[in-house]
JSON list of C-alpha atoms in Angstrom, two decimals:
[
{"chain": "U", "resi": 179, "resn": "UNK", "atom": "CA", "xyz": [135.35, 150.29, 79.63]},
{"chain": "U", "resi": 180, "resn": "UNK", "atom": "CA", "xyz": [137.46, 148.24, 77.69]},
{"chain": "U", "resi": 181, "resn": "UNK", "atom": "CA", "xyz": [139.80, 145.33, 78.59]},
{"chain": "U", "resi": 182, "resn": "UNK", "atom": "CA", "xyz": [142.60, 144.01, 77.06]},
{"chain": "U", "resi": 183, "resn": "UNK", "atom": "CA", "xyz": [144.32, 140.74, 77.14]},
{"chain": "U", "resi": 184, "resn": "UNK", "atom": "CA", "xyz": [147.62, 139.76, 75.85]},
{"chain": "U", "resi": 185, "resn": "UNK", "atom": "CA", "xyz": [149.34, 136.61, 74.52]},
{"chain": "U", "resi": 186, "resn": "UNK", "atom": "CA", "xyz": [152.54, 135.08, 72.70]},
{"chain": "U", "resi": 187, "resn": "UNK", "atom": "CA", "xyz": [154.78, 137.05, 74.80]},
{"chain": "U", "resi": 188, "resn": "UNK", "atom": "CA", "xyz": [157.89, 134.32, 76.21]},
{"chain": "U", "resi": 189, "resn": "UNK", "atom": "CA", "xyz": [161.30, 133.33, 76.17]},
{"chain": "U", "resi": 190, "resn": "UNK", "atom": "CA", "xyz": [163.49, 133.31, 72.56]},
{"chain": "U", "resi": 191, "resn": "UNK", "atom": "CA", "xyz": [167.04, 133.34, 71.75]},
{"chain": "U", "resi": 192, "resn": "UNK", "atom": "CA", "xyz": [168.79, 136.43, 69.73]},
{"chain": "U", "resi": 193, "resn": "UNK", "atom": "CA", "xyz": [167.60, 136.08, 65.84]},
{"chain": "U", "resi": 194, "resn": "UNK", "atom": "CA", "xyz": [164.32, 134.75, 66.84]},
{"chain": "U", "resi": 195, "resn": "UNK", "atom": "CA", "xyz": [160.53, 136.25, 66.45]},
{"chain": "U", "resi": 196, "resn": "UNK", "atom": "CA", "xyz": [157.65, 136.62, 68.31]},
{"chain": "U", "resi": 197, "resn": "UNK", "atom": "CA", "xyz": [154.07, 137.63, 67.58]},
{"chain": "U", "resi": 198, "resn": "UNK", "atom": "CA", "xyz": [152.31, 139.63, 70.23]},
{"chain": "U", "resi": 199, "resn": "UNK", "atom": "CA", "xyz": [148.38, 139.07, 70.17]},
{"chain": "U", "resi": 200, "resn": "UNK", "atom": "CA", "xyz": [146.36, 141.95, 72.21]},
{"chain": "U", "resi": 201, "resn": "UNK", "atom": "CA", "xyz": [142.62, 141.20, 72.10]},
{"chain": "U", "resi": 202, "resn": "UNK", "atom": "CA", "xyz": [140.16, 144.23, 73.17]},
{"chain": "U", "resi": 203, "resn": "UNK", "atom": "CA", "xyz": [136.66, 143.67, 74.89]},
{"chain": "U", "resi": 204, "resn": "UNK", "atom": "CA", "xyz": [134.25, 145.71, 76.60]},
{"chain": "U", "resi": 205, "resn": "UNK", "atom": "CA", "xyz": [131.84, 148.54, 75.93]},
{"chain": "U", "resi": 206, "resn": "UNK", "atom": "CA", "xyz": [133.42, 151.21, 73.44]},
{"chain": "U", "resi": 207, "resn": "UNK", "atom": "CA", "xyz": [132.18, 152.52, 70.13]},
{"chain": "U", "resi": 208, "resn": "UNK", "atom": "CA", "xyz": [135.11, 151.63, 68.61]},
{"chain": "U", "resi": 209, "resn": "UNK", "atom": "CA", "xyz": [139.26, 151.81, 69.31]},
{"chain": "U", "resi": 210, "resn": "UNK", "atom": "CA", "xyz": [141.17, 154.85, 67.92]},
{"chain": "U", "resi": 211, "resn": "UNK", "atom": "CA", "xyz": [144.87, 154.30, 68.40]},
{"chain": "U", "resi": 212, "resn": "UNK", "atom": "CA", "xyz": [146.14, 151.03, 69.05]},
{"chain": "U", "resi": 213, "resn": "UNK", "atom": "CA", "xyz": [149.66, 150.55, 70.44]},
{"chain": "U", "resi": 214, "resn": "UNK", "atom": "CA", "xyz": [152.82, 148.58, 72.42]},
{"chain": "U", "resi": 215, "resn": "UNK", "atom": "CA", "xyz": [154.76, 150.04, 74.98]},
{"chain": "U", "resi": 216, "resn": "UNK", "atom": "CA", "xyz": [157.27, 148.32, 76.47]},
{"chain": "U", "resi": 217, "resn": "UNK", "atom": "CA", "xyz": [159.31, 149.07, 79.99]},
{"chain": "U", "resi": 218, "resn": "UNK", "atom": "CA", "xyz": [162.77, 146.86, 80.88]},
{"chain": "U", "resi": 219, "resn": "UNK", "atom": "CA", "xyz": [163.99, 146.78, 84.37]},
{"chain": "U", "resi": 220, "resn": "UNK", "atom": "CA", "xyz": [164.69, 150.37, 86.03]},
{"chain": "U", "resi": 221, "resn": "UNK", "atom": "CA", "xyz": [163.64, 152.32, 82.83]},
{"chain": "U", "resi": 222, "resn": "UNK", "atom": "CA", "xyz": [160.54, 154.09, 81.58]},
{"chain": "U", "resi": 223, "resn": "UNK", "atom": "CA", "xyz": [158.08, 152.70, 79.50]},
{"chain": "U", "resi": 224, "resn": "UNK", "atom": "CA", "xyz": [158.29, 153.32, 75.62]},
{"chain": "U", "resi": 225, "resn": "UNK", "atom": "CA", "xyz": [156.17, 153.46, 73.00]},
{"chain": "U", "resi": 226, "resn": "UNK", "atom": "CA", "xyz": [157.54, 150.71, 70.46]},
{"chain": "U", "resi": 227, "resn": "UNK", "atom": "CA", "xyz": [154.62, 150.61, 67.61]},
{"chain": "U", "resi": 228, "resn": "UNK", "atom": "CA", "xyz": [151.40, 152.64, 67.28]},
{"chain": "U", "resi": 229, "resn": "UNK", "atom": "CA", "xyz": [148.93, 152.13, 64.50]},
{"chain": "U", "resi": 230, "resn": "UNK", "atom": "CA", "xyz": [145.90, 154.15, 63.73]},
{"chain": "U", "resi": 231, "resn": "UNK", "atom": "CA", "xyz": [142.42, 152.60, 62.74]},
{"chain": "U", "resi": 232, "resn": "UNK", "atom": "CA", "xyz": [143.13, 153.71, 59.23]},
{"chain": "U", "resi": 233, "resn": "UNK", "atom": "CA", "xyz": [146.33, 151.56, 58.98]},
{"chain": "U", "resi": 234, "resn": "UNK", "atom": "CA", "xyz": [149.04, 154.38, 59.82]},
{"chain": "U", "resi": 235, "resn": "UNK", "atom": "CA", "xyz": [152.02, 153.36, 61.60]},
{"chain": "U", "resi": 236, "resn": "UNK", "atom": "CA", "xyz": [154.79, 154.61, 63.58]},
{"chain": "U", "resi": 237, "resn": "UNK", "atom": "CA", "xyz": [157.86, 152.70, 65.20]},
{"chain": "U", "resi": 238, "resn": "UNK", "atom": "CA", "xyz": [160.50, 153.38, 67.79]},
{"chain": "U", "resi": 239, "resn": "UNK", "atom": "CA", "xyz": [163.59, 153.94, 65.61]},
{"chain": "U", "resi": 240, "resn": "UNK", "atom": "CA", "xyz": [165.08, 151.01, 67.20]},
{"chain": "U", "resi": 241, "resn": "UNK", "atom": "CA", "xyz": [162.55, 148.40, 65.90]},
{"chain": "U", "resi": 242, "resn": "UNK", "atom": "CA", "xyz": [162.52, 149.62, 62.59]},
{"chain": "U", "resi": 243, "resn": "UNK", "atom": "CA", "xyz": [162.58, 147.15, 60.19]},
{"chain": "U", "resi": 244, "resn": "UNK", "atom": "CA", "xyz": [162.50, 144.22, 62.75]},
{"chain": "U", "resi": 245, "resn": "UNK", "atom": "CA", "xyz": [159.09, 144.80, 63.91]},
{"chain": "U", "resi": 246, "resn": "UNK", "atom": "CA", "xyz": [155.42, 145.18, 62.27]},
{"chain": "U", "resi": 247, "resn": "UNK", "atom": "CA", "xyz": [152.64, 146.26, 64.03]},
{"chain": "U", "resi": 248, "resn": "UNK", "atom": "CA", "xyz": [149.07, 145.55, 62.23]},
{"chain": "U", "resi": 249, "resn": "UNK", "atom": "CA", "xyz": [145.78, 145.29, 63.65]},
{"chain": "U", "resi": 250, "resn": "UNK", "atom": "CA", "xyz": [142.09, 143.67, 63.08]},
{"chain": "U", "resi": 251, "resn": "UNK", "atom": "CA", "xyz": [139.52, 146.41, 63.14]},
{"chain": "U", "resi": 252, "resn": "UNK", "atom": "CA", "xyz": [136.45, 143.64, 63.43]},
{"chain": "U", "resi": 253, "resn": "UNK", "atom": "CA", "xyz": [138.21, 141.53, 66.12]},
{"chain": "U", "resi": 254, "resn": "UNK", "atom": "CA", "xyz": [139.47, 144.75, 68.22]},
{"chain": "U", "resi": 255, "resn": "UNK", "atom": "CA", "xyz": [142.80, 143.07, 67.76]},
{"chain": "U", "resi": 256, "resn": "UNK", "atom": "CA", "xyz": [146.44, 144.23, 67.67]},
{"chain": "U", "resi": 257, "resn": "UNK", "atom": "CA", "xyz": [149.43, 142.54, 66.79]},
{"chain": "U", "resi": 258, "resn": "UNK", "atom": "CA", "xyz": [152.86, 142.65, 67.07]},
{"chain": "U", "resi": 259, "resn": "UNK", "atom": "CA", "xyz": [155.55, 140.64, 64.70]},
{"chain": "U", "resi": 260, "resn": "UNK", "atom": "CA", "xyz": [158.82, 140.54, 66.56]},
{"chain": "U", "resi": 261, "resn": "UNK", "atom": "CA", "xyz": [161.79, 139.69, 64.33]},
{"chain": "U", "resi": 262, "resn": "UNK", "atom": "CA", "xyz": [165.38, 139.84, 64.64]},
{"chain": "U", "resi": 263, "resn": "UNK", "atom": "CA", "xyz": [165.27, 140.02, 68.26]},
{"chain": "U", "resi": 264, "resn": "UNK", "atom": "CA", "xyz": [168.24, 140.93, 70.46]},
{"chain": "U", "resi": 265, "resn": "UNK", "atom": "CA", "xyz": [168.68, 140.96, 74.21]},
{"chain": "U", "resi": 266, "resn": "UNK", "atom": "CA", "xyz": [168.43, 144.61, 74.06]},
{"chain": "U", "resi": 267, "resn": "UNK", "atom": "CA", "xyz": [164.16, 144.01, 73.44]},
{"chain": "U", "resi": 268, "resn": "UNK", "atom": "CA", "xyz": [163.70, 142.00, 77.04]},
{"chain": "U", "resi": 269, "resn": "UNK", "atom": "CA", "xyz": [160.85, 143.90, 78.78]},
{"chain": "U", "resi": 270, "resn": "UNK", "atom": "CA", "xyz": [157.67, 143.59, 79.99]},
{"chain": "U", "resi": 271, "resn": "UNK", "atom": "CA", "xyz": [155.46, 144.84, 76.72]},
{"chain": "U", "resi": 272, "resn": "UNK", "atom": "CA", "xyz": [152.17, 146.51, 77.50]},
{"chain": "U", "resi": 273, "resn": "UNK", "atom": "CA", "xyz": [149.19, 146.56, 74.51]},
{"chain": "U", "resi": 274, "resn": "UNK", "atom": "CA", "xyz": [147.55, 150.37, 75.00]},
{"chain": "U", "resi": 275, "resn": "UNK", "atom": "CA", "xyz": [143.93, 151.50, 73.13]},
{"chain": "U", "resi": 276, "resn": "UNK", "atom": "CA", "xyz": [142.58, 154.34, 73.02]},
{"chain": "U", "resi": 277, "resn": "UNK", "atom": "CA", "xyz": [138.83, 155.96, 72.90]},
{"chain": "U", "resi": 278, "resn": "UNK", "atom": "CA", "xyz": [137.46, 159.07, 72.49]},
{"chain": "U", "resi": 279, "resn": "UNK", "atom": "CA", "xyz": [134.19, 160.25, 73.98]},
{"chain": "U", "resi": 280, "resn": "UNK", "atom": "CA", "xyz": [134.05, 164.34, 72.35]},
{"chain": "U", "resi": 281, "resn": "UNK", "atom": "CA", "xyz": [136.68, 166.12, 73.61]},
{"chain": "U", "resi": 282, "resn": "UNK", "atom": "CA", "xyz": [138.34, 163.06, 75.90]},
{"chain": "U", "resi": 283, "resn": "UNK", "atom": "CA", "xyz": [140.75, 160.52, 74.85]},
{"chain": "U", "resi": 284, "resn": "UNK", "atom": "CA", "xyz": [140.98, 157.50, 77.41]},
{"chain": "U", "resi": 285, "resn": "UNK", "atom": "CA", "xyz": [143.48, 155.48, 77.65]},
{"chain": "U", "resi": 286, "resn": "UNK", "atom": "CA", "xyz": [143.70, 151.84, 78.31]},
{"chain": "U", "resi": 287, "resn": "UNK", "atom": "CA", "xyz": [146.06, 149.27, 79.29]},
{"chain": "U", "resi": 288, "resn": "UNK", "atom": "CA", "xyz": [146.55, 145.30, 79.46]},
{"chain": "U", "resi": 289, "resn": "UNK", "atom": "CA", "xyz": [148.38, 143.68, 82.17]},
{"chain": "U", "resi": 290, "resn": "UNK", "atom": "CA", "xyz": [151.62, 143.07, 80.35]},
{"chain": "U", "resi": 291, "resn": "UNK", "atom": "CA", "xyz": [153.62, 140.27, 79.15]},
{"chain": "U", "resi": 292, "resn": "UNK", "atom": "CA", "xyz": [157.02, 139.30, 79.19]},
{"chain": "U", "resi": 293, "resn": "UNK", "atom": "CA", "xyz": [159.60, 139.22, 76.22]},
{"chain": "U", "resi": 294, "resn": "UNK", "atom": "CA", "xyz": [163.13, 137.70, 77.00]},
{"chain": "U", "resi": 295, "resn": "UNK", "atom": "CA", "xyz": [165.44, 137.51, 74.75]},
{"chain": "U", "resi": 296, "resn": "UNK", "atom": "CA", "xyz": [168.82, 135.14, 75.32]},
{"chain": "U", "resi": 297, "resn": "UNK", "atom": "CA", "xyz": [172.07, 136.06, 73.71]}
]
């Protein structure tokens, strides 16, 4: 099982940043694919940033350039560097790990914090 807790999500006008902390604890081997989703008011969740143990990245085309994911492979920690934000980015943003035991990859999820951004 693993748990994860988030932190620095909060209120900040257009222009500003924001660094999302998502700390993992439990009993895993180790965390494969780390990752933040986010979901605004009546639409689906999306992935924003993904980043592999190795370091390998991917963004939502949106965030490109505004955001950097990076994570801490000692302290089972994930970040999330929010810059140039825009009203556009309020949500509630979900951290996501995964494991893999053989053949099955589980997923796991925090409890979400909230990103509002003011115009």
């Amino acid at each position: 099982q693993v748990q994860l807790v988030e932190s620095g999500g909060g209120l900040v006008q257009a222009g500003g940043s924001l660094r999302l902390s998502c700390a993992a604890s439990g009993s895993f081997s180790r965390l494969n694919v780390m990752g933040w989703y986010r979901q605004a008011p009546g639409k689906q969740r999306e992935l924003v940033a993904s980043i592999t143990r190795g370091g390998s990245a991917h963004y939502l085309d949106s965030v490109k350039a505004r955001f950097t994911i990076s994570r801490d492979n000692a302290k089972n920690t994930v970040y999330l560097q929010m810059n140039s934000l825009k009203p556009e980015d309020t949500a509630v943003y979900y951290c996501n790990a995964k494991t893999q035991d053989r053949a099955i990859t589980y997923d796991y999820w925090g409890q979400g914090t909230q990103v509002t951004v003011s115009s």
